[in-house]
mmCIF file of N, CA, C and O in Angstrom:
data_model
loop_
_atom_site.group_PDB
_atom_site.id
_atom_site.type_symbol
_atom_site.label_atom_id
_atom_site.label_comp_id
_atom_site.label_asym_id
_atom_site.label_seq_id
_atom_site.Cartn_x
_atom_site.Cartn_y
_atom_site.Cartn_z
ATOM 1 N N UNK Y 1 13.622 -11.553 17.177
ATOM 2 C CA UNK Y 1 12.530 -11.992 18.010
ATOM 3 C C UNK Y 1 12.824 -11.579 19.447
ATOM 4 O O UNK Y 1 13.955 -11.705 19.911
ATOM 5 N N UNK Y 2 11.809 -11.088 20.115
ATOM 6 C CA UNK Y 2 11.954 -10.645 21.497
ATOM 7 C C UNK Y 2 11.020 -11.462 22.387
ATOM 8 O O UNK Y 2 9.825 -11.572 22.118
ATOM 9 N N UNK Y 3 11.587 -12.070 23.437
ATOM 10 C CA UNK Y 3 10.788 -12.796 24.417
ATOM 11 C C UNK Y 3 10.476 -11.826 25.547
ATOM 12 O O UNK Y 3 11.364 -11.334 26.223
ATOM 13 N N UNK Y 4 9.180 -11.538 25.744
ATOM 14 C CA UNK Y 4 8.763 -10.498 26.682
ATOM 15 C C UNK Y 4 8.328 -11.090 28.021
ATOM 16 O O UNK Y 4 8.667 -10.566 29.076
ATOM 17 N N UNK Y 5 7.550 -12.167 27.978
ATOM 18 C CA UNK Y 5 7.022 -12.783 29.200
ATOM 19 C C UNK Y 5 6.854 -14.278 28.944
ATOM 20 O O UNK Y 5 6.693 -14.701 27.796
ATOM 21 N N UNK Y 6 6.876 -15.096 30.002
ATOM 22 C CA UNK Y 6 6.689 -16.534 29.804
ATOM 23 C C UNK Y 6 5.233 -16.889 29.506
ATOM 24 O O UNK Y 6 4.312 -16.140 29.841
ATOM 25 N N UNK Y 7 5.046 -18.013 28.868
ATOM 26 C CA UNK Y 7 3.709 -18.582 28.666
ATOM 27 C C UNK Y 7 3.479 -19.571 29.802
ATOM 28 O O UNK Y 7 4.307 -20.439 30.046
ATOM 29 N N UNK Y 8 2.377 -19.398 30.497
ATOM 30 C CA UNK Y 8 2.066 -20.261 31.638
ATOM 31 C C UNK Y 8 1.162 -21.418 31.217
ATOM 32 O O UNK Y 8 0.417 -21.314 30.232
ATOM 33 N N UNK Y 9 1.206 -22.470 31.991
ATOM 34 C CA UNK Y 9 0.295 -23.590 31.808
ATOM 35 C C UNK Y 9 -1.140 -23.058 31.910
ATOM 36 O O UNK Y 9 -1.443 -22.233 32.770
ATOM 37 N N UNK Y 10 -2.009 -23.467 31.015
ATOM 38 C CA UNK Y 10 -3.419 -23.067 30.932
ATOM 39 C C UNK Y 10 -3.640 -21.702 30.286
ATOM 40 O O UNK Y 10 -4.772 -21.223 30.222
ATOM 41 N N UNK Y 11 -2.589 -21.025 29.818
ATOM 42 C CA UNK Y 11 -2.787 -19.797 29.042
ATOM 43 C C UNK Y 11 -3.417 -20.158 27.701
ATOM 44 O O UNK Y 11 -3.114 -21.202 27.124
ATOM 45 N N UNK Y 12 -4.265 -19.290 27.211
ATOM 46 C CA UNK Y 12 -4.810 -19.413 25.861
ATOM 47 C C UNK Y 12 -3.989 -18.477 24.988
ATOM 48 O O UNK Y 12 -3.910 -17.277 25.251
ATOM 49 N N UNK Y 13 -3.369 -19.024 23.943
ATOM 50 C CA UNK Y 13 -2.428 -18.270 23.121
ATOM 51 C C UNK Y 13 -3.089 -17.845 21.810
ATOM 52 O O UNK Y 13 -3.722 -18.649 21.135
ATOM 53 N N UNK Y 14 -2.902 -16.585 21.437
ATOM 54 C CA UNK Y 14 -3.347 -16.069 20.133
ATOM 55 C C UNK Y 14 -2.121 -15.558 19.393
ATOM 56 O O UNK Y 14 -1.272 -14.865 19.974
ATOM 57 N N UNK Y 15 -2.034 -15.898 18.105
ATOM 58 C CA UNK Y 15 -0.911 -15.472 17.269
ATOM 59 C C UNK Y 15 -1.459 -14.545 16.191
ATOM 60 O O UNK Y 15 -2.400 -14.902 15.475
ATOM 61 N N UNK Y 16 -0.874 -13.357 16.085
ATOM 62 C CA UNK Y 16 -1.297 -12.363 15.100
ATOM 63 C C UNK Y 16 -0.129 -12.077 14.170
ATOM 64 O O UNK Y 16 1.002 -11.904 14.622
ATOM 65 N N UNK Y 17 -0.416 -12.034 12.873
ATOM 66 C CA UNK Y 17 0.636 -11.763 11.893
ATOM 67 C C UNK Y 17 0.137 -10.767 10.871
ATOM 68 O O UNK Y 17 -1.047 -10.750 10.525
ATOM 69 N N UNK Y 18 1.055 -9.909 10.408
ATOM 70 C CA UNK Y 18 0.720 -8.971 9.334
ATOM 71 C C UNK Y 18 1.969 -8.730 8.494
ATOM 72 O O UNK Y 18 3.088 -8.717 9.009
ATOM 73 N N UNK Y 19 1.739 -8.551 7.212
ATOM 74 C CA UNK Y 19 2.834 -8.265 6.298
ATOM 75 C C UNK Y 19 3.215 -6.801 6.481
ATOM 76 O O UNK Y 19 2.373 -5.916 6.373
ATOM 77 N N UNK Y 20 4.478 -6.550 6.798
ATOM 78 C CA UNK Y 20 4.951 -5.177 6.999
ATOM 79 C C UNK Y 20 5.590 -4.592 5.757
ATOM 80 O O UNK Y 20 5.543 -3.391 5.549
ATOM 81 N N UNK Y 21 6.227 -5.438 4.949
ATOM 82 C CA UNK Y 21 6.939 -4.938 3.791
ATOM 83 C C UNK Y 21 7.014 -6.027 2.743
ATOM 84 O O UNK Y 21 7.214 -7.187 3.060
ATOM 85 N N UNK Y 22 6.814 -5.643 1.491
ATOM 86 C CA UNK Y 22 7.001 -6.563 0.371
ATOM 87 C C UNK Y 22 8.042 -5.943 -0.542
ATOM 88 O O UNK Y 22 7.870 -4.817 -1.013
ATOM 89 N N UNK Y 23 9.125 -6.672 -0.757
ATOM 90 C CA UNK Y 23 10.175 -6.217 -1.658
ATOM 91 C C UNK Y 23 10.110 -6.980 -2.969
ATOM 92 O O UNK Y 23 9.128 -7.664 -3.267
ATOM 93 N N UNK Y 24 11.167 -6.892 -3.736
ATOM 94 C CA UNK Y 24 11.191 -7.569 -5.027
ATOM 95 C C UNK Y 24 11.283 -9.083 -4.864
ATOM 96 O O UNK Y 24 10.617 -9.830 -5.562
ATOM 97 N N UNK Y 25 12.110 -9.556 -3.904
ATOM 98 C CA UNK Y 25 12.286 -11.001 -3.717
ATOM 99 C C UNK Y 25 11.943 -11.471 -2.303
ATOM 100 O O UNK Y 25 12.102 -12.651 -1.987
ATOM 101 N N UNK Y 26 11.492 -10.564 -1.446
ATOM 102 C CA UNK Y 26 11.233 -10.960 -0.057
ATOM 103 C C UNK Y 26 10.066 -10.184 0.529
ATOM 104 O O UNK Y 26 9.599 -9.203 -0.036
ATOM 105 N N UNK Y 27 9.612 -10.656 1.690
ATOM 106 C CA UNK Y 27 8.601 -9.935 2.459
ATOM 107 C C UNK Y 27 8.918 -10.092 3.939
ATOM 108 O O UNK Y 27 9.478 -11.096 4.366
ATOM 109 N N UNK Y 28 8.569 -9.059 4.705
ATOM 110 C CA UNK Y 28 8.762 -9.060 6.150
ATOM 111 C C UNK Y 28 7.395 -9.187 6.808
ATOM 112 O O UNK Y 28 6.460 -8.470 6.450
ATOM 113 N N UNK Y 29 7.299 -10.109 7.764
ATOM 114 C CA UNK Y 29 6.050 -10.373 8.463
ATOM 115 C C UNK Y 29 6.269 -10.160 9.958
ATOM 116 O O UNK Y 29 7.195 -10.734 10.539
ATOM 117 N N UNK Y 30 5.451 -9.322 10.575
ATOM 118 C CA UNK Y 30 5.504 -9.124 12.037
ATOM 119 C C UNK Y 30 4.558 -10.122 12.683
ATOM 120 O O UNK Y 30 3.398 -10.244 12.293
ATOM 121 N N UNK Y 31 5.065 -10.829 13.683
ATOM 122 C CA UNK Y 31 4.265 -11.823 14.414
ATOM 123 C C UNK Y 31 4.266 -11.438 15.887
ATOM 124 O O UNK Y 31 5.326 -11.159 16.460
ATOM 125 N N UNK Y 32 3.077 -11.382 16.474
ATOM 126 C CA UNK Y 32 2.913 -11.098 17.899
ATOM 127 C C UNK Y 32 2.116 -12.235 18.526
ATOM 128 O O UNK Y 32 1.166 -12.734 17.931
ATOM 129 N N UNK Y 33 2.521 -12.620 19.731
ATOM 130 C CA UNK Y 33 1.832 -13.675 20.463
ATOM 131 C C UNK Y 33 1.328 -13.095 21.781
ATOM 132 O O UNK Y 33 2.090 -12.486 22.529
ATOM 133 N N UNK Y 34 0.024 -13.281 22.032
ATOM 134 C CA UNK Y 34 -0.619 -12.764 23.235
ATOM 135 C C UNK Y 34 -1.202 -13.941 24.013
ATOM 136 O O UNK Y 34 -1.815 -14.835 23.433
ATOM 137 N N UNK Y 35 -0.993 -13.924 25.326
ATOM 138 C CA UNK Y 35 -1.542 -14.959 26.202
ATOM 139 C C UNK Y 35 -2.708 -14.385 27.000
ATOM 140 O O UNK Y 35 -2.608 -13.286 27.554
ATOM 141 N N UNK Y 36 -3.830 -15.110 27.032
ATOM 142 C CA UNK Y 36 -4.957 -14.748 27.904
ATOM 143 C C UNK Y 36 -4.844 -15.589 29.165
ATOM 144 O O UNK Y 36 -4.686 -16.806 29.100
ATOM 145 N N UNK Y 37 -4.939 -14.910 30.291
ATOM 146 C CA UNK Y 37 -4.820 -15.575 31.599
ATOM 147 C C UNK Y 37 -6.048 -15.290 32.443
ATOM 148 O O UNK Y 37 -6.826 -14.394 32.139
ATOM 149 N N UNK Y 38 -6.184 -16.031 33.512
ATOM 150 C CA UNK Y 38 -7.268 -15.802 34.484
ATOM 151 C C UNK Y 38 -8.624 -15.833 33.800
ATOM 152 O O UNK Y 38 -9.451 -14.936 33.963
ATOM 153 N N UNK Y 39 -8.852 -16.884 32.991
ATOM 154 C CA UNK Y 39 -10.115 -17.080 32.282
ATOM 155 C C UNK Y 39 -10.455 -15.875 31.396
ATOM 156 O O UNK Y 39 -11.604 -15.439 31.316
ATOM 157 N N UNK Y 40 -9.442 -15.305 30.749
ATOM 158 C CA UNK Y 40 -9.665 -14.199 29.827
ATOM 159 C C UNK Y 40 -9.657 -12.826 30.459
ATOM 160 O O UNK Y 40 -9.880 -11.836 29.785
ATOM 161 N N UNK Y 41 -9.406 -12.739 31.747
ATOM 162 C CA UNK Y 41 -9.409 -11.440 32.445
ATOM 163 C C UNK Y 41 -8.156 -10.615 32.156
ATOM 164 O O UNK Y 41 -8.182 -9.389 32.241
ATOM 165 N N UNK Y 42 -7.048 -11.299 31.808
ATOM 166 C CA UNK Y 42 -5.769 -10.624 31.609
ATOM 167 C C UNK Y 42 -5.173 -11.023 30.269
ATOM 168 O O UNK Y 42 -5.183 -12.200 29.920
ATOM 169 N N UNK Y 43 -4.668 -10.041 29.524
ATOM 170 C CA UNK Y 43 -3.932 -10.303 28.283
ATOM 171 C C UNK Y 43 -2.502 -9.814 28.454
ATOM 172 O O UNK Y 43 -2.273 -8.706 28.938
ATOM 173 N N UNK Y 44 -1.534 -10.666 28.043
ATOM 174 C CA UNK Y 44 -0.124 -10.330 28.168
ATOM 175 C C UNK Y 44 0.555 -10.642 26.839
ATOM 176 O O UNK Y 44 0.428 -11.764 26.335
ATOM 177 N N UNK Y 45 1.269 -9.660 26.265
ATOM 178 C CA UNK Y 45 2.068 -9.946 25.071
ATOM 179 C C UNK Y 45 3.290 -10.739 25.532
ATOM 180 O O UNK Y 45 4.038 -10.285 26.403
ATOM 181 N N UNK Y 46 3.487 -11.929 24.965
ATOM 182 C CA UNK Y 46 4.570 -12.787 25.425
ATOM 183 C C UNK Y 46 5.772 -12.784 24.486
ATOM 184 O O UNK Y 46 6.896 -13.029 24.924
ATOM 185 N N UNK Y 47 5.562 -12.533 23.204
ATOM 186 C CA UNK Y 47 6.684 -12.456 22.278
ATOM 187 C C UNK Y 47 6.267 -11.722 21.015
ATOM 188 O O UNK Y 47 5.077 -11.609 20.718
ATOM 189 N N UNK Y 48 7.245 -11.189 20.304
ATOM 190 C CA UNK Y 48 7.002 -10.560 19.020
ATOM 191 C C UNK Y 48 8.297 -10.598 18.226
ATOM 192 O O UNK Y 48 9.383 -10.745 18.774
ATOM 193 N N UNK Y 49 8.157 -10.487 16.920
ATOM 194 C CA UNK Y 49 9.335 -10.463 16.065
ATOM 195 C C UNK Y 49 8.954 -10.135 14.638
ATOM 196 O O UNK Y 49 7.787 -10.209 14.257
ATOM 197 N N UNK Y 50 9.962 -9.762 13.866
ATOM 198 C CA UNK Y 50 9.781 -9.522 12.436
ATOM 199 C C UNK Y 50 10.605 -10.572 11.714
ATOM 200 O O UNK Y 50 11.807 -10.715 11.973
ATOM 201 N N UNK Y 51 9.951 -11.310 10.831
ATOM 202 C CA UNK Y 51 10.585 -12.408 10.120
ATOM 203 C C UNK Y 51 10.599 -12.086 8.629
ATOM 204 O O UNK Y 51 9.591 -11.659 8.076
ATOM 205 N N UNK Y 52 11.741 -12.291 7.998
ATOM 206 C CA UNK Y 52 11.882 -12.031 6.573
ATOM 207 C C UNK Y 52 11.891 -13.350 5.821
ATOM 208 O O UNK Y 52 12.666 -14.258 6.153
ATOM 209 N N UNK Y 53 11.018 -13.461 4.830
ATOM 210 C CA UNK Y 53 10.907 -14.644 3.990
ATOM 211 C C UNK Y 53 11.352 -14.276 2.578
ATOM 212 O O UNK Y 53 10.957 -13.235 2.055
ATOM 213 N N UNK Y 54 12.183 -15.126 1.975
ATOM 214 C CA UNK Y 54 12.698 -14.882 0.632
ATOM 215 C C UNK Y 54 12.111 -15.926 -0.308
ATOM 216 O O UNK Y 54 12.161 -17.130 -0.022
ATOM 217 N N UNK Y 55 11.556 -15.475 -1.436
ATOM 218 C CA UNK Y 55 11.013 -16.377 -2.456
ATOM 219 C C UNK Y 55 12.182 -16.997 -3.222
ATOM 220 O O UNK Y 55 13.100 -16.292 -3.648
ATOM 221 N N UNK Y 56 12.149 -18.328 -3.378
ATOM 222 C CA UNK Y 56 13.212 -19.039 -4.079
ATOM 223 C C UNK Y 56 12.649 -19.781 -5.281
ATOM 224 O O UNK Y 56 11.524 -20.257 -5.258
ATOM 225 N N UNK Y 57 13.483 -19.915 -6.314
ATOM 226 C CA UNK Y 57 13.078 -20.700 -7.477
ATOM 227 C C UNK Y 57 13.492 -22.160 -7.281
ATOM 228 O O UNK Y 57 13.948 -22.545 -6.193
ATOM 229 N N UNK Y 58 13.344 -22.978 -8.326
ATOM 230 C CA UNK Y 58 13.651 -24.408 -8.228
ATOM 231 C C UNK Y 58 15.123 -24.668 -7.934
ATOM 232 O O UNK Y 58 15.492 -25.725 -7.423
ATOM 233 N N UNK Y 59 15.975 -23.712 -8.270
ATOM 234 C CA UNK Y 59 17.419 -23.862 -8.035
ATOM 235 C C UNK Y 59 17.852 -23.157 -6.745
ATOM 236 O O UNK Y 59 19.033 -22.924 -6.519
ATOM 237 N N UNK Y 60 16.883 -22.809 -5.920
ATOM 238 C CA UNK Y 60 17.114 -22.179 -4.611
ATOM 239 C C UNK Y 60 17.777 -20.814 -4.712
ATOM 240 O O UNK Y 60 18.527 -20.414 -3.824
ATOM 241 N N UNK Y 61 17.476 -20.090 -5.787
ATOM 242 C CA UNK Y 61 17.941 -18.722 -5.962
ATOM 243 C C UNK Y 61 16.771 -17.777 -5.764
ATOM 244 O O UNK Y 61 15.635 -18.129 -6.072
ATOM 245 N N UNK Y 62 17.038 -16.577 -5.231
ATOM 246 C CA UNK Y 62 15.926 -15.630 -5.060
ATOM 247 C C UNK Y 62 15.213 -15.347 -6.374
ATOM 248 O O UNK Y 62 15.822 -15.265 -7.443
ATOM 249 N N UNK Y 63 13.867 -15.260 -6.278
ATOM 250 C CA UNK Y 63 13.046 -14.947 -7.441
ATOM 251 C C UNK Y 63 12.064 -13.857 -7.043
ATOM 252 O O UNK Y 63 11.902 -13.544 -5.856
ATOM 253 N N UNK Y 64 11.397 -13.271 -7.990
ATOM 254 C CA UNK Y 64 10.429 -12.211 -7.717
ATOM 255 C C UNK Y 64 9.253 -12.741 -6.899
ATOM 256 O O UNK Y 64 8.803 -13.858 -7.113
ATOM 257 N N UNK Y 65 8.788 -11.912 -5.973
ATOM 258 C CA UNK Y 65 7.600 -12.247 -5.194
ATOM 259 C C UNK Y 65 6.386 -12.011 -6.076
ATOM 260 O O UNK Y 65 6.270 -10.979 -6.736
ATOM 261 N N UNK Y 66 5.480 -12.977 -6.118
ATOM 262 C CA UNK Y 66 4.265 -12.835 -6.932
ATOM 263 C C UNK Y 66 3.265 -11.911 -6.288
ATOM 264 O O UNK Y 66 3.144 -11.805 -5.119
#
């Protein structure tokens, strides 16, 4: 995760996510956060990152992604 800019009081925050990769037992999701400032006049990317999620079974072992 990369912190690019601070979020200010009164910013309107939008969070965007997309699946980048699906493997046998996991998937990677890219998340970007954009702040609108000055009543929507300015958009600033404030953070982004790629997060990996692993599918687990009842015994907490990796299982196939459906």
